Short mmCIF file of C-alpha atoms in Angstrom, two decimals:
data_model
loop_
_atom_site.label_atom_id
_atom_site.label_comp_id
_atom_site.label_asym_id
_atom_site.label_seq_id
_atom_site.Cartn_x
_atom_site.Cartn_y
_atom_site.Cartn_z
CA UNK A 1 3.89 13.59 7.41
CA UNK A 2 4.74 13.69 3.43
CA UNK A 3 2.71 14.58 0.70
CA UNK A 4 3.02 12.71 -2.51
CA UNK A 5 1.80 14.03 -6.21
CA UNK A 6 1.76 11.58 -8.89
CA UNK A 7 1.43 12.32 -12.60
CA UNK A 8 -0.60 11.44 -14.51
CA UNK A 9 -3.94 10.31 -12.38
CA UNK A 10 -5.48 8.37 -15.45
CA UNK A 11 -4.24 7.46 -18.86
CA UNK A 12 -5.53 5.32 -21.83
CA UNK A 13 -2.48 4.00 -23.33
CA UNK A 14 -2.17 2.20 -26.92
CA UNK A 15 -0.50 -1.36 -26.79
CA UNK A 16 3.18 -1.43 -27.47
CA UNK A 17 3.90 1.97 -26.23
CA UNK A 18 5.42 3.10 -23.01
CA UNK A 19 4.35 5.80 -20.39
CA UNK A 20 6.46 7.58 -17.43
CA UNK A 21 4.66 8.13 -14.45
CA UNK A 22 6.00 11.02 -11.90
CA UNK A 23 6.19 11.07 -8.37
CA UNK A 24 6.95 14.37 -6.35
CA UNK A 25 7.05 14.01 -2.59
CA UNK A 26 7.04 17.81 -0.46
CA UNK A 27 9.56 16.67 1.64
CA UNK A 28 13.13 14.83 1.30
CA UNK A 29 12.90 10.98 2.13
CA UNK A 30 14.92 8.58 2.19
CA UNK A 31 13.01 5.74 0.73
CA UNK A 32 10.80 5.43 -2.22
CA UNK A 33 9.26 2.67 -3.35
CA UNK A 34 6.88 1.93 -6.55
CA UNK A 35 3.55 -0.42 -6.43
CA UNK A 36 1.27 -1.82 -8.69
CA UNK A 37 -1.97 -3.19 -7.96
CA UNK A 38 -3.59 -5.38 -10.91
CA UNK A 39 -7.65 -6.06 -11.02
CA UNK A 40 -8.81 -8.51 -8.06
CA UNK A 41 -4.71 -8.34 -6.92
CA UNK A 42 -2.80 -7.42 -3.78
CA UNK A 43 -0.76 -4.27 -3.93
CA UNK A 44 2.69 -5.33 -5.20
CA UNK A 45 5.85 -3.83 -5.03
CA UNK A 46 7.60 -3.41 -7.97
CA UNK A 47 11.12 -1.78 -6.57
CA UNK A 48 12.66 0.86 -4.25
CA UNK A 49 14.05 3.68 -6.06
CA UNK A 50 17.69 4.35 -4.94
CA UNK A 51 18.79 8.02 -5.19
CA UNK A 52 21.59 8.26 -7.49
CA UNK A 53 22.17 4.66 -8.30
CA UNK A 54 19.95 1.47 -10.22
CA UNK A 55 16.92 0.60 -8.65
CA UNK A 56 16.40 -2.90 -6.71
CA UNK A 57 13.69 -5.04 -8.51
CA UNK A 58 11.53 -7.53 -6.58
CA UNK A 59 11.31 -10.60 -8.00
CA UNK A 60 9.11 -11.11 -11.62
CA UNK A 61 9.93 -7.32 -12.38
CA UNK A 62 13.01 -5.87 -14.31
CA UNK A 63 14.73 -3.08 -15.59
CA UNK A 64 13.92 -3.20 -19.06
CA UNK A 65 10.38 -3.36 -18.14
CA UNK A 66 10.27 -0.74 -15.46
CA UNK A 67 13.02 1.67 -15.52
CA UNK A 68 13.19 3.66 -12.62
CA UNK A 69 14.93 7.09 -11.93
CA UNK A 70 15.38 9.14 -8.45
CA UNK A 71 17.91 12.02 -9.53
CA UNK A 72 17.26 13.35 -6.20
CA UNK A 73 15.39 12.83 -2.57
CA UNK A 74 12.02 14.18 -3.66
CA UNK A 75 11.22 12.88 -7.28
CA UNK A 76 11.22 9.78 -9.09
CA UNK A 77 9.62 8.27 -11.90
CA UNK A 78 8.73 4.90 -13.15
CA UNK A 79 8.39 3.88 -16.68
CA UNK A 80 6.10 1.16 -18.20
CA UNK A 81 7.56 0.19 -21.14
CA UNK A 82 5.95 -1.82 -24.17
CA UNK A 83 2.65 -1.99 -22.44
CA UNK A 84 0.26 -5.11 -23.04
CA UNK A 85 -3.43 -5.35 -21.42
CA UNK A 86 -1.60 -7.11 -18.53
CA UNK A 87 -0.33 -3.74 -17.59
CA UNK A 88 -3.75 -2.46 -16.94
CA UNK A 89 -3.21 -1.31 -13.34
CA UNK A 90 -2.89 1.17 -10.44
CA UNK A 91 0.51 2.27 -10.18
CA UNK A 92 1.53 3.84 -6.62
CA UNK A 93 4.46 5.65 -5.17
CA UNK A 94 5.26 5.72 -1.94
CA UNK A 95 7.82 7.19 0.63
CA UNK A 96 9.32 7.17 3.78
CA UNK A 97 12.01 8.68 5.70
CA UNK A 98 13.05 5.82 7.90
CA UNK A 99 12.41 2.00 8.57
CA UNK A 100 9.33 1.67 11.18
CA UNK A 101 8.23 5.15 10.37
CA UNK A 102 4.89 5.74 8.27
CA UNK A 103 5.02 4.88 4.79
CA UNK A 104 3.25 7.65 2.59
CA UNK A 105 1.61 6.71 -0.43
CA UNK A 106 0.39 8.75 -3.61
CA UNK A 107 -2.93 8.80 -5.21
CA UNK A 108 -2.11 6.27 -7.60
CA UNK A 109 -1.91 6.61 -11.51
CA UNK A 110 -4.66 4.38 -12.96
CA UNK A 111 -3.74 2.81 -16.32
CA UNK A 112 -5.63 1.20 -18.95
CA UNK A 113 -3.90 -0.37 -21.99
CA UNK A 114 -6.21 -1.24 -25.04
CA UNK B 1 6.99 -13.69 -1.49
CA UNK B 2 5.30 -13.49 1.79
CA UNK B 3 1.74 -15.00 2.29
CA UNK B 4 -0.48 -12.28 3.86
CA UNK B 5 -4.40 -12.93 4.77
CA UNK B 6 -6.97 -10.83 5.32
CA UNK B 7 -10.51 -11.85 6.47
CA UNK B 8 -13.10 -11.31 5.78
CA UNK B 9 -12.55 -10.51 2.24
CA UNK B 10 -15.91 -7.96 2.48
CA UNK B 11 -18.48 -7.52 5.10
CA UNK B 12 -21.53 -5.36 5.16
CA UNK B 13 -22.15 -3.44 8.47
CA UNK B 14 -25.19 -1.68 9.91
CA UNK B 15 -24.52 1.90 10.75
CA UNK B 16 -23.79 2.11 14.66
CA UNK B 17 -22.87 -1.42 14.69
CA UNK B 18 -19.22 -2.28 15.50
CA UNK B 19 -17.04 -4.74 13.68
CA UNK B 20 -13.48 -6.45 13.34
CA UNK B 21 -11.58 -8.20 10.98
CA UNK B 22 -8.27 -10.41 10.77
CA UNK B 23 -4.69 -9.55 9.23
CA UNK B 24 -2.49 -12.80 9.43
CA UNK B 25 1.25 -12.85 8.61
CA UNK B 26 4.43 -15.00 8.64
CA UNK B 27 5.79 -14.22 12.10
CA UNK B 28 9.58 -14.96 11.43
CA UNK B 29 11.64 -11.61 10.93
CA UNK B 30 8.99 -9.67 12.20
CA UNK B 31 9.96 -5.77 12.24
CA UNK B 32 6.68 -3.81 11.93
CA UNK B 33 3.07 -4.15 11.14
CA UNK B 34 1.29 -1.43 8.54
CA UNK B 35 -2.26 -0.77 8.50
CA UNK B 36 -4.27 1.58 6.07
CA UNK B 37 -7.51 2.66 4.99
CA UNK B 38 -7.68 3.05 1.50
CA UNK B 39 -10.94 5.08 -0.68
CA UNK B 40 -11.33 4.60 -4.45
CA UNK B 41 -9.60 7.35 -6.05
CA UNK B 42 -7.76 8.75 -2.94
CA UNK B 43 -3.94 7.23 -1.58
CA UNK B 44 -4.33 4.93 1.31
CA UNK B 45 -4.32 6.26 4.38
CA UNK B 46 -1.83 5.60 7.10
CA UNK B 47 -3.82 4.24 10.15
CA UNK B 48 -1.09 2.44 12.30
CA UNK B 49 2.31 1.34 12.53
CA UNK B 50 2.68 -1.33 15.23
CA UNK B 51 5.90 -3.03 16.22
CA UNK B 52 5.45 -4.27 19.54
CA UNK B 53 3.79 -8.00 20.37
CA UNK B 54 0.94 -7.01 22.68
CA UNK B 55 0.64 -3.46 21.20
CA UNK B 56 -2.56 -1.67 20.92
CA UNK B 57 -2.87 1.34 19.25
CA UNK B 58 -6.41 3.45 18.78
CA UNK B 59 -7.40 6.19 16.03
CA UNK B 60 -10.86 7.55 16.85
CA UNK B 61 -13.08 5.03 16.97
CA UNK B 62 -10.44 2.48 15.11
CA UNK B 63 -8.03 0.43 17.05
CA UNK B 64 -5.51 -2.27 16.25
CA UNK B 65 -4.11 -5.06 18.28
CA UNK B 66 -0.68 -6.85 17.29
CA UNK B 67 0.76 -10.47 18.20
CA UNK B 68 4.30 -11.07 16.77
CA UNK B 69 4.18 -14.66 18.01
CA UNK B 70 1.57 -16.12 16.07
CA UNK B 71 1.38 -13.77 13.75
CA UNK B 72 -2.00 -11.45 13.53
CA UNK B 73 -3.24 -7.96 13.93
CA UNK B 74 -7.02 -7.27 14.77
CA UNK B 75 -8.61 -4.47 13.53
CA UNK B 76 -11.82 -3.13 15.11
CA UNK B 77 -14.59 -0.61 14.15
CA UNK B 78 -16.65 0.80 16.94
CA UNK B 79 -19.87 2.01 15.80
CA UNK B 80 -19.48 2.03 12.19
CA UNK B 81 -20.07 5.26 10.04
CA UNK B 82 -21.10 5.67 6.31
CA UNK B 83 -17.68 7.47 6.09
CA UNK B 84 -15.80 3.90 7.38
CA UNK B 85 -16.78 2.85 4.04
CA UNK B 86 -13.63 1.73 2.61
CA UNK B 87 -11.12 -0.86 2.00
CA UNK B 88 -8.17 -1.99 5.40
CA UNK B 89 -5.00 -2.99 3.98
CA UNK B 90 -2.43 -4.45 6.52
CA UNK B 91 1.27 -5.33 5.22
CA UNK B 92 4.22 -6.78 7.31
CA UNK B 93 7.24 -5.20 7.21
CA UNK B 94 10.03 -7.86 7.70
CA UNK B 95 13.76 -7.47 8.14
CA UNK B 96 12.80 -3.41 8.42
CA UNK B 97 13.34 -2.33 4.93
CA UNK B 98 10.24 -0.86 4.52
CA UNK B 99 9.44 -3.04 1.69
CA UNK B 100 5.89 -3.85 2.06
CA UNK B 101 3.95 -7.28 1.43
CA UNK B 102 0.32 -6.35 1.17
CA UNK B 103 -3.05 -8.34 1.92
CA UNK B 104 -6.00 -8.44 -0.44
CA UNK B 105 -7.75 -5.96 2.23
CA UNK B 106 -10.78 -6.07 4.00
CA UNK B 107 -13.28 -4.34 1.88
CA UNK B 108 -16.03 -3.01 4.37
CA UNK B 109 -19.33 -1.28 3.63
CA UNK B 110 -21.43 0.53 6.15
CA UNK B 111 -25.28 0.34 5.39
CA UNK B 112 -26.94 3.73 6.78
#
């Protein structure tokens, strides 16, 4: 199994600012992902965080808005840029060692944009 | 975007009763189905990863079945307890790339 820690767990942010969320996994994993859940919506995949290269974004998500870093196999960051109230969501980091294996999630970062 | 439907969206269950709910997903390019249990302010807890048609998995009082040909899975809770109160999420993985598409979840409230 893998234990995933996210920071911050919760924050209130001013409109127009940016916030970086950190994700730390307690073991080396091949795959890391970032999801968000807006109020009343499903968990939605934002991007796959690739180690040593640019992240792969899902339709509707762009690098300028959600820059992602993954400098090594156990750590990734997601930045939510130029925030608006529509970015108020839970952001979750997930990790897995290979396809078909269990995918583990962090506890999420609850962001409220005012 | 994959269309994943979970029904019913919410249900109240009397303690001791058994219950079940459904996850429907596109059957094409199926690789695996993941079930999670998610309580507020906690990590989604992985329950099952199911890959084979006809598969049945069990974890304590919770079990799940899988039909990949018609694209559905059932989750069962036997003898519900208050600690079973949570949102249960299903997510298919198509193509085996671990990119999950989630349903909105089945919110279960067990009434003591």
